[in-house]
Tab-separated table of C-alpha atoms in Angstrom:
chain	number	residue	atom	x	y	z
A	1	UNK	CA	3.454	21.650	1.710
A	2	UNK	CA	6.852	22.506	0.373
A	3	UNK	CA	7.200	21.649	-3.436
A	4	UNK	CA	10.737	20.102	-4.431
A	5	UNK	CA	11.940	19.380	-7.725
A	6	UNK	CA	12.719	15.542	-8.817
A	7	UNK	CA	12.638	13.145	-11.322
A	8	UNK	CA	10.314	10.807	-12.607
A	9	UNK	CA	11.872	7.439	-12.969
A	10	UNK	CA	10.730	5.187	-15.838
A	11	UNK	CA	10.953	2.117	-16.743
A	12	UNK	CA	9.206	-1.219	-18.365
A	13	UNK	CA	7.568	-1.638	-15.121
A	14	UNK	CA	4.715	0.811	-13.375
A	15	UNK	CA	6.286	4.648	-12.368
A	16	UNK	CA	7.018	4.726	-9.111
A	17	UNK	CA	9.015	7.869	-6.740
A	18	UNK	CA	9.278	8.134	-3.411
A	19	UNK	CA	6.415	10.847	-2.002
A	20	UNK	CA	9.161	12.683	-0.020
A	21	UNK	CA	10.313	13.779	-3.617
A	22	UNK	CA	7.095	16.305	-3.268
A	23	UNK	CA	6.000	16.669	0.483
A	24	UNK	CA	8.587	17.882	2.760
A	25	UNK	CA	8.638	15.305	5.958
A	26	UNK	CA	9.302	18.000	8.743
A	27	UNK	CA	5.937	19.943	7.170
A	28	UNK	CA	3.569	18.434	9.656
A	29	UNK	CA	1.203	20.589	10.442
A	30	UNK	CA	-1.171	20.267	13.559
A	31	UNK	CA	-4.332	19.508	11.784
A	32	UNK	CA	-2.634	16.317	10.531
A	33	UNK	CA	-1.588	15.542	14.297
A	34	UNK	CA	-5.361	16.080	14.863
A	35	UNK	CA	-6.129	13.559	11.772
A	36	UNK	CA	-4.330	11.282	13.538
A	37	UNK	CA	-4.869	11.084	17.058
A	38	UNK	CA	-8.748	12.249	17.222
A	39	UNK	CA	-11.635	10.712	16.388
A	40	UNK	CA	-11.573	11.005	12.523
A	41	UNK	CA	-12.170	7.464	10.806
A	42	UNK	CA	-9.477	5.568	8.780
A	43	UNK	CA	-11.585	5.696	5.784
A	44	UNK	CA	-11.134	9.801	5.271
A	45	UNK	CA	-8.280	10.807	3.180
A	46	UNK	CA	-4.546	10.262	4.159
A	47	UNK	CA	-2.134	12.571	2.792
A	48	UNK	CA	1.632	12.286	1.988
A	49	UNK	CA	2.397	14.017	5.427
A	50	UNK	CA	-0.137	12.373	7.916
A	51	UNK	CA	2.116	9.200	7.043
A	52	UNK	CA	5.242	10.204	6.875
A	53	UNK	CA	7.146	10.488	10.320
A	54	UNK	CA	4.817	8.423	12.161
A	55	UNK	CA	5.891	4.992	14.172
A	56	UNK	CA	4.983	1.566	13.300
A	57	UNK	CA	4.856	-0.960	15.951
A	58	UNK	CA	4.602	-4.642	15.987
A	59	UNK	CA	1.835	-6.881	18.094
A	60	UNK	CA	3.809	-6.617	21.073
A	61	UNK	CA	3.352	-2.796	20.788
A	62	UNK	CA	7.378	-2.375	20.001
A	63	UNK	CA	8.391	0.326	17.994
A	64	UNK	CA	9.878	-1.306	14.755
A	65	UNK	CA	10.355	2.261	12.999
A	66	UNK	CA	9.381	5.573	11.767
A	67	UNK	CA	7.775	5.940	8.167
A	68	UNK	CA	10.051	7.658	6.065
A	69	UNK	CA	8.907	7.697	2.610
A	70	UNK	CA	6.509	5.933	0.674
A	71	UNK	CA	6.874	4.227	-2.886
A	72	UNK	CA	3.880	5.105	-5.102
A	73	UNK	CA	3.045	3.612	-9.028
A	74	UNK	CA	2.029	6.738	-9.969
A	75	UNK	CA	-0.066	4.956	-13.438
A	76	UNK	CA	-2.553	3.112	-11.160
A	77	UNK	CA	-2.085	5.110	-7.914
A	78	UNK	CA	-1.409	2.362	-6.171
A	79	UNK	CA	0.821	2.452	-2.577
A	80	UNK	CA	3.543	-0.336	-3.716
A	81	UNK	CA	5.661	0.349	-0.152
A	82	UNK	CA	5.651	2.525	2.913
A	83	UNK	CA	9.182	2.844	3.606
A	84	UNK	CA	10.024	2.787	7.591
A	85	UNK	CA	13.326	2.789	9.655
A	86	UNK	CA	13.722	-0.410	10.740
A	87	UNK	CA	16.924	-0.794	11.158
A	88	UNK	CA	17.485	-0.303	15.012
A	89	UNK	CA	14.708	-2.740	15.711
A	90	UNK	CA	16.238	-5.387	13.167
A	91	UNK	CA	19.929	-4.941	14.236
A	92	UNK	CA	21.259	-3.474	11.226
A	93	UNK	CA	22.304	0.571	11.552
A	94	UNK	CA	20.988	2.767	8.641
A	95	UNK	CA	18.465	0.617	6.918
A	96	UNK	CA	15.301	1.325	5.384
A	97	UNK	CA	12.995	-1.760	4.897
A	98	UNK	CA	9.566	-1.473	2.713
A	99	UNK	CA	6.845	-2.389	3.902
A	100	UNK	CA	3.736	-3.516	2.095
A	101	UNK	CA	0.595	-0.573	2.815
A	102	UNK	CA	-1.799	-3.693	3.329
A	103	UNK	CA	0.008	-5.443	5.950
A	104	UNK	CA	-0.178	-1.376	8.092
A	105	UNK	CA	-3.550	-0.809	10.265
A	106	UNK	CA	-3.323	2.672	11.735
A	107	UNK	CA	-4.555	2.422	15.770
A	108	UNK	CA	-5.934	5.458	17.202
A	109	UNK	CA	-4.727	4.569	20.729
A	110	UNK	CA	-1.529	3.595	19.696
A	111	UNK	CA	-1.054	6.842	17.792
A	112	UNK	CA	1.247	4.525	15.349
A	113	UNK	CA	0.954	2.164	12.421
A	114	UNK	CA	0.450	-1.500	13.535
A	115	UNK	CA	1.768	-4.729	12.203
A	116	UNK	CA	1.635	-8.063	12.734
A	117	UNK	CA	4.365	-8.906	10.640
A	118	UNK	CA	7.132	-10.791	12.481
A	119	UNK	CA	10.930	-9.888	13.082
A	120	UNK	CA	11.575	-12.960	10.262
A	121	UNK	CA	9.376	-11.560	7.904
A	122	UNK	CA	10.405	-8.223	8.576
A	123	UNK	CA	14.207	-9.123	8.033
A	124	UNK	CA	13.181	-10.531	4.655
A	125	UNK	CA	11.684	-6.932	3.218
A	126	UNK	CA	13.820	-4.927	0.257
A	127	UNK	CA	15.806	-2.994	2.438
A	128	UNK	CA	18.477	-0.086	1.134
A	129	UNK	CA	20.899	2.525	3.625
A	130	UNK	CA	19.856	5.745	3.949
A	131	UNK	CA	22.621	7.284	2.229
A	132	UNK	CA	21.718	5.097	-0.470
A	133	UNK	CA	19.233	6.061	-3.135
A	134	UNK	CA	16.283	3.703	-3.431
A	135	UNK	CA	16.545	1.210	-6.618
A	136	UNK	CA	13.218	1.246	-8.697
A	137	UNK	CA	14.856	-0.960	-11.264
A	138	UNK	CA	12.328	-3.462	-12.968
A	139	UNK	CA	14.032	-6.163	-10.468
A	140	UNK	CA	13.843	-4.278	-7.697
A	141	UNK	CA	9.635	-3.677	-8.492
A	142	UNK	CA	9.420	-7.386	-8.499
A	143	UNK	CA	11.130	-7.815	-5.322
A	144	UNK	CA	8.931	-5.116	-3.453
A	145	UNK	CA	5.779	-6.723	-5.131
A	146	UNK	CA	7.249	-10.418	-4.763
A	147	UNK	CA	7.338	-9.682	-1.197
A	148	UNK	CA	3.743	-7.802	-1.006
A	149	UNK	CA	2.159	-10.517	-2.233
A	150	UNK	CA	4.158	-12.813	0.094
A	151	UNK	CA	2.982	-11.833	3.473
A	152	UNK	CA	-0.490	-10.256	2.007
A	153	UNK	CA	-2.361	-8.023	4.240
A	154	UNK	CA	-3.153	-7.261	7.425
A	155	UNK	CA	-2.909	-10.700	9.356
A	156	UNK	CA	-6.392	-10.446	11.079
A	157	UNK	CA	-7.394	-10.493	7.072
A	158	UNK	CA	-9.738	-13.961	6.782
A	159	UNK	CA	-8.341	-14.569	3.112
A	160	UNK	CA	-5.083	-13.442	3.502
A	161	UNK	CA	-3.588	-17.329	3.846
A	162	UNK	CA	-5.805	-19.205	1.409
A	163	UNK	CA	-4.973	-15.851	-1.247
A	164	UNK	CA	-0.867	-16.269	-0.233
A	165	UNK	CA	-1.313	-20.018	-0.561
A	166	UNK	CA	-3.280	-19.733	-4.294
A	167	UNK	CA	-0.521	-16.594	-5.310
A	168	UNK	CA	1.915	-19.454	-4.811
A	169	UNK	CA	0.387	-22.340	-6.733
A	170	UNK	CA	-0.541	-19.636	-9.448
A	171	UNK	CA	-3.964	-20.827	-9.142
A	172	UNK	CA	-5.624	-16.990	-9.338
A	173	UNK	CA	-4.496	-13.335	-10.544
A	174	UNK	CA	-2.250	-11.566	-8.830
A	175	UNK	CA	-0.388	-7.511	-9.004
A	176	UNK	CA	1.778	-9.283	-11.292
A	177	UNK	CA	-0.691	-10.309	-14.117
A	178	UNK	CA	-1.292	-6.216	-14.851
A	179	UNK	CA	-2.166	-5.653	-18.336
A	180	UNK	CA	0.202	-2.949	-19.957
A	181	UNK	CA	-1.979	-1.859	-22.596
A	182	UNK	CA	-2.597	1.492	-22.777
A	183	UNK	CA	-6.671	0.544	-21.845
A	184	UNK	CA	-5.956	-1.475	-18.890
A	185	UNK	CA	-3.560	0.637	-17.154
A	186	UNK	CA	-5.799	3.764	-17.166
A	187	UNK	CA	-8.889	1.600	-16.491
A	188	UNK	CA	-6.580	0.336	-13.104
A	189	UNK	CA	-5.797	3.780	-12.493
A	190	UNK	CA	-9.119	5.154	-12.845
A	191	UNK	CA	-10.564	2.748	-10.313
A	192	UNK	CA	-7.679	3.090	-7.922
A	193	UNK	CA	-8.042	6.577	-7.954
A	194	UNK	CA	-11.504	6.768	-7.659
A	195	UNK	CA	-11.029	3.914	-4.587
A	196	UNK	CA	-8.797	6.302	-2.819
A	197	UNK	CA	-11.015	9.623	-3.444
A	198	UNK	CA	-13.913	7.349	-1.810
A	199	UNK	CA	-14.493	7.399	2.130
A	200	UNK	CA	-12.880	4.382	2.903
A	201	UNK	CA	-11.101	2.375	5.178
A	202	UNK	CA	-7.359	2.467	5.303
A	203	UNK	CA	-6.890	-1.371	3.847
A	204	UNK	CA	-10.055	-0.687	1.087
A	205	UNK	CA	-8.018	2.064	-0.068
A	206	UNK	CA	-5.290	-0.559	-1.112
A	207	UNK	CA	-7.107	-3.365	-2.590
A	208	UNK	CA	-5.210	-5.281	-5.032
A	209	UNK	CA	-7.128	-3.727	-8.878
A	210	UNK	CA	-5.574	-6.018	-11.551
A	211	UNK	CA	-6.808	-5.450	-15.313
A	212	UNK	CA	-6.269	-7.661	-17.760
A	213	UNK	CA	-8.146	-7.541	-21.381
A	214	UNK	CA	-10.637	-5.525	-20.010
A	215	UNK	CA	-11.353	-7.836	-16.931
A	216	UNK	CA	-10.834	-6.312	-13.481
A	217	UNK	CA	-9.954	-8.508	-10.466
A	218	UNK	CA	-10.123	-7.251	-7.034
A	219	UNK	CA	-8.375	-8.545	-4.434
A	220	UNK	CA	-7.794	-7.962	-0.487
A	221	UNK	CA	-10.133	-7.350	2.632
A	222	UNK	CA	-12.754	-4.085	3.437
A	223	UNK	CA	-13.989	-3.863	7.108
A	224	UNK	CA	-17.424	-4.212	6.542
A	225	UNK	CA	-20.034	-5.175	3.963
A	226	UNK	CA	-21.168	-1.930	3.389
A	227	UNK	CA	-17.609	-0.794	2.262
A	228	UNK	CA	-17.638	-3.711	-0.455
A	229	UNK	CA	-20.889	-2.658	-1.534
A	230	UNK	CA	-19.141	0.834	-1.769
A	231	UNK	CA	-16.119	-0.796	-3.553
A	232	UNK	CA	-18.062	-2.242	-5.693
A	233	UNK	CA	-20.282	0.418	-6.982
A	234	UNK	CA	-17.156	2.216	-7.455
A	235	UNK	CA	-15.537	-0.331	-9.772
A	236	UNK	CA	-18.865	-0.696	-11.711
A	237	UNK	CA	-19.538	2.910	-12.325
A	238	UNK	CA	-16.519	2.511	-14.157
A	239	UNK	CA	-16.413	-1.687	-15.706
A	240	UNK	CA	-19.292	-3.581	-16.789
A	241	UNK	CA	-20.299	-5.881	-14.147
A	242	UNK	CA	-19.419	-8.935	-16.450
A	243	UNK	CA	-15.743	-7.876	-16.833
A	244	UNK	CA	-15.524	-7.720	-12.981
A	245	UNK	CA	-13.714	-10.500	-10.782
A	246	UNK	CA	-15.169	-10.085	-7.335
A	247	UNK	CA	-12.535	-11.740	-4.920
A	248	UNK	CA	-12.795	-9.238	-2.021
A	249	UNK	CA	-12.940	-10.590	1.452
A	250	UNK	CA	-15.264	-8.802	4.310
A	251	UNK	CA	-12.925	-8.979	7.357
């Protein structure tokens, strides 16, 4: 992996650079193709380059893209956008939408990232040219989360329309309701970190992990109940049980 310098962006809002800032795109090399076209579960670990430069395709097996770049909060570790080419699909030359990571199943057969978002919901992701730089302003955060917490996960996801459908009437937590103190943000990254280290599955891995004076909601769907039992073990070797909010969904 080729190192390249850049610059950290901050801001009010969570740090977040693009991952092609550090892994070189073209640097691919073939035990990653092996990754991801053998046998090897979702749940082992995905790295920068395994993603990048791979196609996403919608339910009708169309190609909507290539991943070019991912957005990452690097102070809770958390995947805010996978960044994919979508502009010949959607009509518009030279644009970049991003995507939500939770809303991306990888499919072995396939060889590609799957979605079931549609063409409307894809033409209403933050998009930006390529020649442009991206915008991690704290507006353009909200948008990319805003629109996360829109369409929610994968769509095969039981809670993903009664959890859109409460986001909206504010009736639970959401990304949004982050704590900034200094003990909640490492406490989020801690978890997510540890969550991501784990041998899980590709959606586990990007659970919604929202602490707020020293209460940590979880939100979002695992494949199996052994995986929440995993999840959950991991958030309580580092939270008190009590201070846990337990909305997790078994798909």
């Amino acid at each position: 992996m080729k190192l390249q310098p850049f610059v950290l962006l901050t801001a009010m809002m969570p740090l977040v650079v693009p991952l092609t800032a550090i892994a070189d795109p073209d640097s691919k090399p073939d035990a990653v193709d092996r990754h991801l076209t053998g046998s090897n579960p979702i749940g082992s670990a995905w790295r920068a380059s395994e993603i990048i430069g791979t196609n996403v395709k919608n339910s009708n097996d169309e190609v909507i893209g290539e991943v070019k770049d991912l957005a990452v909060d690097f102070k809770t570790g958390e995947v805010l956008a996978v960044i994919v080419s979508s502009g010949g699909f959607l009509g518009v030359a030279d644009t970049l939408s991003s995507l939500p990571s939770s809303a991306l199943r990888y499919d072995t057969k396939a060889e590609a990232f799957k979605t079931k978002l549609t063409k409307e919901q894809l033409q209403k992701a933050p998009q930006h040219k390529t020649s442009d730089k991206p915008d991690y302003t704290d507006a353009a955060l909200a948008k990319l989360r805003e629109y996360r917490d829109s369409v929610g996960g994968d769509n095969d996801a039981p809670d993903n329309s009664a959890n859109n459908a409460e986001d909206a009437e504010e009736k639970t937590v959401t990304p949004v309701d982050q704590g900034s103190s200094e003990s909640d943000v490492k406490t989020t990254k801690d978890i997510r970190a540890a969550v991501v280290d784990a041998d899980l599955s590709f959606n586990a891995k990007n659970i919604k992990i929202i602490t707020n004076g020293g209460t940590v909601t979880l939100r979002g769907v695992v494949e199996n109940k052994d995986e929440h039992a995993a999840v959950l073990k991991i958030v309580h070797s580092k939270v008190a049980k009590d201070n846990v909010q337990d909305l997790l969904e078994v798909k």
